[in-house]
Coordinates of C-alpha atoms in Angstrom, one line a residue:
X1 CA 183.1 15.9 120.6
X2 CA 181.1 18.6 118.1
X3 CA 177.7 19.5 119.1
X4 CA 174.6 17.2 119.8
X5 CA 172.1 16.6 117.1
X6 CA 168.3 16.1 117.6
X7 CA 165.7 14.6 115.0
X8 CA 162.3 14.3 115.6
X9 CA 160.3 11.5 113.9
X10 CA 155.9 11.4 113.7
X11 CA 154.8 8.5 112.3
X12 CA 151.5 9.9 110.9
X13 CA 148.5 7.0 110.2
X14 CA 145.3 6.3 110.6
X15 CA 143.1 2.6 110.2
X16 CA 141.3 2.6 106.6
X17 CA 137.8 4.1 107.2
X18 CA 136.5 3.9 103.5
X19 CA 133.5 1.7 102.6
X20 CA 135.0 -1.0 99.8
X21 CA 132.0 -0.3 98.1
X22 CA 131.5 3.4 98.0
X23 CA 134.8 4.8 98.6
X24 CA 133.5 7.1 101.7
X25 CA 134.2 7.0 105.4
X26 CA 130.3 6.1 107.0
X27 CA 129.6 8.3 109.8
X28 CA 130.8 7.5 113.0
X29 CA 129.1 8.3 116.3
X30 CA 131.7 8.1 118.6
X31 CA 133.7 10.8 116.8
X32 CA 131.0 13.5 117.5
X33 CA 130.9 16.3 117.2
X34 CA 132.5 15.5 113.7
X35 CA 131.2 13.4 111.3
X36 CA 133.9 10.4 111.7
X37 CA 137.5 9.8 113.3
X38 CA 139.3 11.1 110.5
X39 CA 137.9 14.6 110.7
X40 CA 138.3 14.6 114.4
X41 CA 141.9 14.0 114.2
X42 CA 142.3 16.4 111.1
X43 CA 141.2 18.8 113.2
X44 CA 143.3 18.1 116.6
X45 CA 146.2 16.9 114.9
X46 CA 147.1 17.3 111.3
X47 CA 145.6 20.3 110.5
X48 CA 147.1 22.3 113.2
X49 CA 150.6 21.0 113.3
X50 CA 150.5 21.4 109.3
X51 CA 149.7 25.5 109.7
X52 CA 151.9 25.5 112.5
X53 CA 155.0 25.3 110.3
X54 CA 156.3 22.1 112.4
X55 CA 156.2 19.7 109.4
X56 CA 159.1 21.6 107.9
X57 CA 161.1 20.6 111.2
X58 CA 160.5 17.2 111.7
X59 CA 160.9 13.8 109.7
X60 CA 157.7 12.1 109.2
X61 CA 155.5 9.5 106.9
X62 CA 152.1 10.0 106.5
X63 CA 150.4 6.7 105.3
X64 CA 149.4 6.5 101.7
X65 CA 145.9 5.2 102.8
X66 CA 145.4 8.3 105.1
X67 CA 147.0 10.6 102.8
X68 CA 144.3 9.9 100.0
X69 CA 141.7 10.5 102.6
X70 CA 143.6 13.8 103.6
X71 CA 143.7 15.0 100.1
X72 CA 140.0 14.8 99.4
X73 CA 139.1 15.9 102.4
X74 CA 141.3 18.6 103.2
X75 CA 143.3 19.7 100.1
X76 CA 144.9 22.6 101.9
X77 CA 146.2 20.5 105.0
X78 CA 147.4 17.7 102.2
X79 CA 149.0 20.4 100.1
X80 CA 150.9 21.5 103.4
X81 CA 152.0 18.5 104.1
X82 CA 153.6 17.8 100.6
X83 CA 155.2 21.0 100.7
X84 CA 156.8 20.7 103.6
X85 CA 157.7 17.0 103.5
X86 CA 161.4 17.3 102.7
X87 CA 162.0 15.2 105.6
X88 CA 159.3 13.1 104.6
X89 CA 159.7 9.2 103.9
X90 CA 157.8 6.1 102.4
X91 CA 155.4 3.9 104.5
X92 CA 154.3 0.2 103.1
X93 CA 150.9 0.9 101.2
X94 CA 148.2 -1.2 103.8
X95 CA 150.1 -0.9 106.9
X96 CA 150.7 -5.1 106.5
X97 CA 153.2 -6.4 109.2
X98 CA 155.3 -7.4 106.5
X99 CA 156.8 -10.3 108.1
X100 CA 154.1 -12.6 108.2
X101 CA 153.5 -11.4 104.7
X102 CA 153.9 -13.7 101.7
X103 CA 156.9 -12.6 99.4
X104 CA 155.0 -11.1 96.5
X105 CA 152.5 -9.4 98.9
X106 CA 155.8 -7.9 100.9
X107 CA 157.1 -6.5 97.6
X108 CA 153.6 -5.0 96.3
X109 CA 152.8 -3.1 99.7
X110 CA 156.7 -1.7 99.8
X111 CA 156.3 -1.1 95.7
X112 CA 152.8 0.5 96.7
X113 CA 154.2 3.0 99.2
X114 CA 156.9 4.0 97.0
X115 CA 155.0 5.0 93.9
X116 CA 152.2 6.4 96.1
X117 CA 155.2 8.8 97.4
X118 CA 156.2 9.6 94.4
X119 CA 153.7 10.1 93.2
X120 CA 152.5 12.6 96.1
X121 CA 155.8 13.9 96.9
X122 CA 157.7 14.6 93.5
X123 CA 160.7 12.1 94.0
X124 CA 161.7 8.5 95.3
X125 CA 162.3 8.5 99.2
X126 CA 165.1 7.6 100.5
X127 CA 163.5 6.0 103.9
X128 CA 160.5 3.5 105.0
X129 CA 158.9 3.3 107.7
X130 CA 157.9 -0.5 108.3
X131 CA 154.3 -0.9 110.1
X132 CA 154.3 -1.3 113.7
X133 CA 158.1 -1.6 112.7
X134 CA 157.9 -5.1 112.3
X135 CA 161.0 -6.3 110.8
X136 CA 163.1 -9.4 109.5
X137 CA 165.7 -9.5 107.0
X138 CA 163.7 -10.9 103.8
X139 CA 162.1 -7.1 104.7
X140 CA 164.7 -5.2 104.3
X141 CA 166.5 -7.0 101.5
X142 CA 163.2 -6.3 99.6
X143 CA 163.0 -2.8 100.3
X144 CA 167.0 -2.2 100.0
X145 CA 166.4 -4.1 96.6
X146 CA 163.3 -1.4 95.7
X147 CA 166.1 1.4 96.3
X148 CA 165.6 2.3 100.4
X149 CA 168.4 3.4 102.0
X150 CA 167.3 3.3 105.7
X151 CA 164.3 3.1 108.3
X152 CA 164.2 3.2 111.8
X153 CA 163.6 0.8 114.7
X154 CA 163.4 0.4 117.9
X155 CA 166.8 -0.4 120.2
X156 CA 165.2 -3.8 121.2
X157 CA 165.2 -4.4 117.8
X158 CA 168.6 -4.7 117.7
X159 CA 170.4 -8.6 117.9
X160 CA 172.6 -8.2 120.9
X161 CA 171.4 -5.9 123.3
X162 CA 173.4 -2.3 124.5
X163 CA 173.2 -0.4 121.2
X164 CA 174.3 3.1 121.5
X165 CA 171.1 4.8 119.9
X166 CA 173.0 7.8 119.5
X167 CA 174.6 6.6 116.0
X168 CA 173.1 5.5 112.9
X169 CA 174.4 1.4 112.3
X170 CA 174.9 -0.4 108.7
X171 CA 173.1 -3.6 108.2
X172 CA 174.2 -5.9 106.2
X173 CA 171.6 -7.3 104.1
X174 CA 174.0 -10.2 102.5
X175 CA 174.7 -10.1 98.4
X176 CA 177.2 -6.4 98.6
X177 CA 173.6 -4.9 99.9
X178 CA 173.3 -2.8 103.0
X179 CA 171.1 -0.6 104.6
X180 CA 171.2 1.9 107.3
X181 CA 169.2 1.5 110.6
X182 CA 168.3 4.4 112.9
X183 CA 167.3 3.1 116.5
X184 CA 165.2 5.8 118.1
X185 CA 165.9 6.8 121.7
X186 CA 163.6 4.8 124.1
X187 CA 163.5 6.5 126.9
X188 CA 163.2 10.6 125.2
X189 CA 160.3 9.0 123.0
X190 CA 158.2 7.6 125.9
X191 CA 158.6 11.0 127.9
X192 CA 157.0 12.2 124.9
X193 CA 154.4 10.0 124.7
X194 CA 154.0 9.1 127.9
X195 CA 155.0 11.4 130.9
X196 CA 152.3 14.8 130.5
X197 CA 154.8 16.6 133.1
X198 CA 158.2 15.6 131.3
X199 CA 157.3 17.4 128.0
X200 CA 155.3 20.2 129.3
X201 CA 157.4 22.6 129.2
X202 CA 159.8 22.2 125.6
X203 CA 162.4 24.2 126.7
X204 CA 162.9 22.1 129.8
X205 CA 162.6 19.0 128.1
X206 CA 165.3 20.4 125.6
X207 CA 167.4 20.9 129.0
X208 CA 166.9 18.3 131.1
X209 CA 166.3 15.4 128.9
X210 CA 167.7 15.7 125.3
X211 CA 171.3 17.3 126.7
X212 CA 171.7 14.5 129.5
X213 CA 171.1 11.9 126.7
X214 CA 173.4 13.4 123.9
X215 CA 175.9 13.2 126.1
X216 CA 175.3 10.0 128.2
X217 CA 175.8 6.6 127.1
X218 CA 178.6 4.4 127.5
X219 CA 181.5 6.4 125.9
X220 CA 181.4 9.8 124.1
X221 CA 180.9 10.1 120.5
X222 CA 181.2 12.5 118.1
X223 CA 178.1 14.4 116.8
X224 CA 175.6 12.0 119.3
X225 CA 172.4 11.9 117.8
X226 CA 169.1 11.7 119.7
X227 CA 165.6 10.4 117.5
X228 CA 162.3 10.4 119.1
X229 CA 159.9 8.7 117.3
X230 CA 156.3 8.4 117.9
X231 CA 152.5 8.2 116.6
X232 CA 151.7 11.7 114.7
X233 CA 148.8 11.8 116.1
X234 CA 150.1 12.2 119.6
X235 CA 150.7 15.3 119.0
X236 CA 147.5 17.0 119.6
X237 CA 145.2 14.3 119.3
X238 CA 146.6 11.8 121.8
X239 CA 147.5 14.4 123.8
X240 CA 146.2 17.8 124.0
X241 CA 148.6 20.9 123.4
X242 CA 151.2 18.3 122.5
X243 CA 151.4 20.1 119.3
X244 CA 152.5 23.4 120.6
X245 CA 154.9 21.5 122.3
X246 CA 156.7 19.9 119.2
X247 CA 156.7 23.3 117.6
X248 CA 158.6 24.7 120.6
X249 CA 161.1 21.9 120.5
X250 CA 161.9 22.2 117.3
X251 CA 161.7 25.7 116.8
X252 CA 163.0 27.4 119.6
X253 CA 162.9 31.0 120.5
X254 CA 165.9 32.1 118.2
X255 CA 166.9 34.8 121.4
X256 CA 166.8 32.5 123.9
X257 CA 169.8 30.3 125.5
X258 CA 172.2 27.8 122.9
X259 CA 170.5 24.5 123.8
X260 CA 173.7 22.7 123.1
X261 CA 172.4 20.7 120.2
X262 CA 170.5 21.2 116.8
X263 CA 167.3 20.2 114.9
X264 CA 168.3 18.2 111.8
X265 CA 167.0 15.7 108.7
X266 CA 167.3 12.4 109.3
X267 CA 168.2 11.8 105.9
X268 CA 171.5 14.3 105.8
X269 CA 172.4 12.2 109.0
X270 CA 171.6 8.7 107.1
X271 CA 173.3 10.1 104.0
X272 CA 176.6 10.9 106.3
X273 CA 176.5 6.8 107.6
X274 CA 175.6 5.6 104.0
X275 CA 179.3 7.2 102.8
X276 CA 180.9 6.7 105.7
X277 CA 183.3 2.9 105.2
X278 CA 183.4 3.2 109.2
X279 CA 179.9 3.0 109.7
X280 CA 179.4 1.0 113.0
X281 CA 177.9 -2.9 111.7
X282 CA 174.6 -3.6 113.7
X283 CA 172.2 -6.9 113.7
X284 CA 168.7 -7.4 114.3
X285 CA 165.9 -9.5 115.8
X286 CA 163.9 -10.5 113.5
X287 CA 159.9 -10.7 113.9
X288 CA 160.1 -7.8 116.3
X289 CA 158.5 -4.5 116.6
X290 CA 158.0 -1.3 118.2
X291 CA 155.0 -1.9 120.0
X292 CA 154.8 -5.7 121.2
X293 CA 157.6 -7.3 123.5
X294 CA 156.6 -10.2 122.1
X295 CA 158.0 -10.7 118.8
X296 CA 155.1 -9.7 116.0
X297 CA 153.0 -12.6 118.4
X298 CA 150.0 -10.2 118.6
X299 CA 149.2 -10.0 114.9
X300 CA 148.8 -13.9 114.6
X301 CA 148.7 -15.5 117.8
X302 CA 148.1 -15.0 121.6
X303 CA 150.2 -12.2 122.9
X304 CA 150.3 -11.1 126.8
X305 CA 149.5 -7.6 125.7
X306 CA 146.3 -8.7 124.6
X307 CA 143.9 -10.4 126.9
X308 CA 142.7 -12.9 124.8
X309 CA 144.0 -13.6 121.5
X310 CA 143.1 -17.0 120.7
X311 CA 140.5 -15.5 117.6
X312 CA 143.7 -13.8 115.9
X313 CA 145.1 -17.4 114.2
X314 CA 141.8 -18.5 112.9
X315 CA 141.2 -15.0 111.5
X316 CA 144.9 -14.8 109.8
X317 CA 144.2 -18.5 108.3
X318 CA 140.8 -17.7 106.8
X319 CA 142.1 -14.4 105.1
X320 CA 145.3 -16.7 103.8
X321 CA 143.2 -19.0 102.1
X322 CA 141.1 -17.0 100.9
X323 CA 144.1 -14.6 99.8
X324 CA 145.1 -18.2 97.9
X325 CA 142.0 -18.5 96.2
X326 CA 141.7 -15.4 94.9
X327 CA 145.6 -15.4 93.9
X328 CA 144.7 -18.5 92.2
X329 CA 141.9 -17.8 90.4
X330 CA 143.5 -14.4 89.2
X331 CA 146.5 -16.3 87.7
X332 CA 144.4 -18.4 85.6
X333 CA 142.2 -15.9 84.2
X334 CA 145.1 -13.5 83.5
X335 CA 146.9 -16.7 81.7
X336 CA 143.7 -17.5 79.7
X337 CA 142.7 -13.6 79.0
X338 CA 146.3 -12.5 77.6
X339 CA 148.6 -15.3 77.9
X340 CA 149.7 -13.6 81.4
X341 CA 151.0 -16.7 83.7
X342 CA 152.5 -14.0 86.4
X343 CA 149.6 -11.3 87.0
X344 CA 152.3 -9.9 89.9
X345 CA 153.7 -7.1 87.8
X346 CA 150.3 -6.0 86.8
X347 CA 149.1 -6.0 90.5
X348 CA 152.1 -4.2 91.5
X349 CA 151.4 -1.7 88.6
X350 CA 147.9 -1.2 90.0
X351 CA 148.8 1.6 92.2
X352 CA 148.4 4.2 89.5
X353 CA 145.0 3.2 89.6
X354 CA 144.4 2.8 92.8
X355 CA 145.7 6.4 93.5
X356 CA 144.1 8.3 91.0
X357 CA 147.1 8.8 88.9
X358 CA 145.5 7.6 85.6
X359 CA 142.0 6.0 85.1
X360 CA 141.3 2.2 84.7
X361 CA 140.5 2.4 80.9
X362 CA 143.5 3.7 80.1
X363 CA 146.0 1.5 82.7
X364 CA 144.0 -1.2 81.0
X365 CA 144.5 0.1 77.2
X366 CA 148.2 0.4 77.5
X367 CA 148.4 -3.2 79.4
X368 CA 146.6 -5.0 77.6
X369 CA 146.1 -3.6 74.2
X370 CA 145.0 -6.3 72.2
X371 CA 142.5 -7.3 74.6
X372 CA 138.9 -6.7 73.7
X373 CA 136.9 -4.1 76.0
X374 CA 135.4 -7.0 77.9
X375 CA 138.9 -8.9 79.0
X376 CA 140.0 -5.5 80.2
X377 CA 137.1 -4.8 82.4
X378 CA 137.0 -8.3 83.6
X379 CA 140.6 -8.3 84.6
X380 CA 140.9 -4.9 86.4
X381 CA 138.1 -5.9 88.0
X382 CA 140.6 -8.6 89.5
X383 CA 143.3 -6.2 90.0
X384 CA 140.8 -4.4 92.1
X385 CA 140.1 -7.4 93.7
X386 CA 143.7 -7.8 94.7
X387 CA 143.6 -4.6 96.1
X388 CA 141.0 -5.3 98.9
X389 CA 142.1 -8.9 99.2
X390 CA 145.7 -6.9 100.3
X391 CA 143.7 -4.4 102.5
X392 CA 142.8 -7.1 104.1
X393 CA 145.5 -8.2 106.1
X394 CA 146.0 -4.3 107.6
X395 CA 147.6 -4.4 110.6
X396 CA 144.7 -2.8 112.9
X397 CA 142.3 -5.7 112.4
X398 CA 144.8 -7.4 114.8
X399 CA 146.0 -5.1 117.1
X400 CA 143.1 -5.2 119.7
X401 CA 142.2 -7.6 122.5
X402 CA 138.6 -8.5 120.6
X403 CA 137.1 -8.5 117.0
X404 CA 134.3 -7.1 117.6
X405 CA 135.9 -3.9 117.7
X406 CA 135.6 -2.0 114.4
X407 CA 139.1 -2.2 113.2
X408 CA 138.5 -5.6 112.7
X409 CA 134.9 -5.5 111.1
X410 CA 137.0 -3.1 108.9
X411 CA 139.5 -5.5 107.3
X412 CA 136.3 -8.4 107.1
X413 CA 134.6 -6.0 105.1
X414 CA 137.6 -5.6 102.8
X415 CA 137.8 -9.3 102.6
X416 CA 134.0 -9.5 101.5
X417 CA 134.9 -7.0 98.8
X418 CA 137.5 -9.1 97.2
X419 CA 136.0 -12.3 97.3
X420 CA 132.4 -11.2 96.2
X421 CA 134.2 -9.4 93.2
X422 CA 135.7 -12.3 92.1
X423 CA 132.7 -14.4 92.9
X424 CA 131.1 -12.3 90.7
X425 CA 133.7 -12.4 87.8
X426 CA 134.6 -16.2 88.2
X427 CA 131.3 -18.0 89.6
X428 CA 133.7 -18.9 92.6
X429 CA 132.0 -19.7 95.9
X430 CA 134.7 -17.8 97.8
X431 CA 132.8 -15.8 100.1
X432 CA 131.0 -19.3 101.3
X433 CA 134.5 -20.8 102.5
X434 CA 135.5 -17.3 103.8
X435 CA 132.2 -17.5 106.3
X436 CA 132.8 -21.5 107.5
X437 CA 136.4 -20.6 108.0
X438 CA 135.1 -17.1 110.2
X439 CA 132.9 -20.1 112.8
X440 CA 136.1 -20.9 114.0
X441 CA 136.3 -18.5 116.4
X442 CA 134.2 -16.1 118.8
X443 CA 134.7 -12.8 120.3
X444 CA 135.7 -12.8 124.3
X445 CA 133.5 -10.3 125.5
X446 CA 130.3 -10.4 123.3
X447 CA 130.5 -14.4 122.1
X448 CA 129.4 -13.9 118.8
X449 CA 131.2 -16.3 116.4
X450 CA 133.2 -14.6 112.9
X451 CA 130.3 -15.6 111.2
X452 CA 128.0 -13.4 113.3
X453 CA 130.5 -10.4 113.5
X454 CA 131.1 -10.2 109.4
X455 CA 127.2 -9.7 109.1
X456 CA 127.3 -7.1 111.6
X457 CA 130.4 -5.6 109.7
X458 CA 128.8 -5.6 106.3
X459 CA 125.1 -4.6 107.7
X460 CA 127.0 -1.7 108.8
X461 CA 127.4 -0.4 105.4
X462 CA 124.8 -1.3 103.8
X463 CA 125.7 -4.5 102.4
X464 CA 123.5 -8.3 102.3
X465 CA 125.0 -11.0 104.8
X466 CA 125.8 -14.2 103.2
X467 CA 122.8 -15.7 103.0
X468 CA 120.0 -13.1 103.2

């Protein structure tokens, strides 16, 4: 058996902070003594593990939504991480679990996330990470399709039960189309995350943990492979000083003892599986993820690991319909404006915009040439529409036990966006159904209906309530 090899994966995101309207993160009192969440973990996380040197070490993705933040807001941290992202991969653009996505909205956030790492990064990545790594096969067969190669999941994620996580597995994705699956070690990653004692001390983490896995399981194996994966931020946010210990794990006092195994790119291990004819075949469950038992129950439905999800439904249904109307209503106008019947490509084109790689005038002027100035404004101001009506369904507005909480006054406000820009283009009365559908449900701990909480979300910011 040749020597033990240990990657190290930090799945780097934060929830959307930016007003819809402005474009800036509003201060945020519970963050002190910094001016909002983003800065706080800039500082106790990204920053320091990005001077540190670790980032060169370890595989990561850092969410397109975060990393536009980071690179306004710290350029020198943001330039780190670029230059040291060669074990860097893609991440869906809105952090959308993707399975109870619509088709086209599953290809634009996995087309988003591409071109926003290419065009932060240089080149086209060779991984995704899936949010929350919610997965099914109409996924992956739409990311192989966009030119992924592999991602990673959890082992429970796997059809079947007893998968050896210490070897990378071939999926096959039906039509000669295949793509390679990393299961992460479950037990190394939640001593990571979870056990202060257990990764205290690196070098006896190295020792006592990584060895005794690389070379456990149910038969030996050539070249075992061990992947933790976790949140980013738990190194040094989550957990303090958790960053000097990633930084002694993967780089070790070059004096000191052979710890048996070595530090290396998930992507020279995936390229070894992707050539390899005797790649082990794997299966998955789909509608699973990392971080619900449960299927992907707690983004849409009641979920024992929230205490009350009965709100989540009626909040997923509203946002669908009014997803619909908007969808509609951009259709049309793109059909009437330029003779457009499928405004998909544009949307998915959109990004460029959307990530400052060239200006609206100009996206438009080379769309649309023949349109007049005024059918170009009008229709990128429905391409801008689609991009809060897709920030809309971000995964944290789900996530807690109640709504009030501000990830979810986050995504209402990106829904308010969307539908009062196309109110304002079309004379819709979208933002009227969008509140009747939010009286359908209430939050559990404060009772204030959808209705109440969406006025509180958009007072927050400066913005009328329907109706005032």
């Amino acid at each position: 058996m040749s020597r033990g090899r240990l990657a190290i994966h930090a799945h780097f995101y934060q929830p959307s902070r930016l007003d819809p309207w402005t474009g800036r993160v509003p201060a945020e009192p519970s963050a002190a003594p910094f001016h909002d969440w983003n800065e706080r973990v800039n500082a106790e996380c990204y920053r320091p593990n990005a001077e540190r040197g670790t980032l060169r070490r370890v595989s990561f993705d850092l969410g397109p939504t975060l990393a536009s933040w980071l690179a306004e807001a710290d350029p020198a941290t943001h330039a780190r991480f670029v230059a040291d992202g060669t074990g860097a991969i893609a991440q869906s653009y809105h952090h959308t679990i993707l399975p109870l996505a619509s088709a086209a909205d599953r290809r634009t956030e996995i087309a988003w996330g591409i071109r926003d790492f290419e065009l932060r990064f240089g080149r086209r990545p060779a991984g995704l990470w899936l949010p929350e790594t919610a997965v099914d096969l109409v996924t992956l067969r739409e990311a192989a399709a966009q030119g992924i190669t592999f991602t990673i999941l959890a082992p429970w994620q796997a059809a079947g039960g007893g998968i050896d996580t210490r070897r990378p597995y071939r999926l096959n994705l039906g039509h000669e189309r295949s793509i390679i699956v990393i299961f992460y070690d479950a037990g190394l990653s939640a001593s990571v995350s979870f056990e202060p004692e257990a990764s205290a001390d690196a070098d006896r983490f190295a020792r006592e943990r990584v060895v005794p896995r690389l070379l456990g399981g149910p038969a030996p194996i050539d070249a075992p492979l061990a992947v933790i994966a976790t949140d980013g931020e738990l190194y040094g946010h989550h957990q303090q000083f958790r960053d000097l210990f990633l930084q002694r794990l993967v780089m070790p006092d070059p004096d000191g003892p052979d710890r048996a195994f070595d530090i290396v790119a998930l992507e020279d291990v995936v390229a070894r599986a992707a050539a390899d004819p005797d790649t082990e075949p794997a299966a998955i469950r789909d509608r699973t993820s990392w971080s619900c038992h449960h299927g992907i129950a707690r983004w849409g439905a009641e979920c024992p690991d929230a205490e009350d999800g009965r709100w989540k439904a009626p909040l997923r249904a509203a946002f669908e319909r009014l997803a619909g109307s908007i969808d509609a209503v951009t259709a049309l106008a793109f059909a009437q404006a330029v003779g457009d019947r499928d405004p998909d490509a544009a949307r998915d084109a959109y990004v460029d915009v959307v990530a400052g790689a060239v200006g609206g005038a100009e996206f438009a002027a080379r769309r649309w040439p023949d349109a007049d100035d005024a059918t170009r404004s009008r229709l990128l101001e429905l391409l801008e529409a689609q991009r809060w009506r897709l920030a809309m369904f971000a995964s944290d507005g789900w996530f807690w036990e109640d709504p009030i909480r501000p990830e979810t006054r986050q995504v209402m406000r990106a829904a308010a966006r969307a539908a009062r820009l196309v109110d304002g283009i079309a004379e819709t009365r979208l933002e009227r159904r969008l509140v009747e559908d939010l009286a359908a449900f209430s939050s559990p701990s404060r009772g204030l209906d959808g209705v109440a909480i969406y006025a509180m979300a958009l007072e927050e910011v400066g913005q009328a309530p329907p109706g005032s």
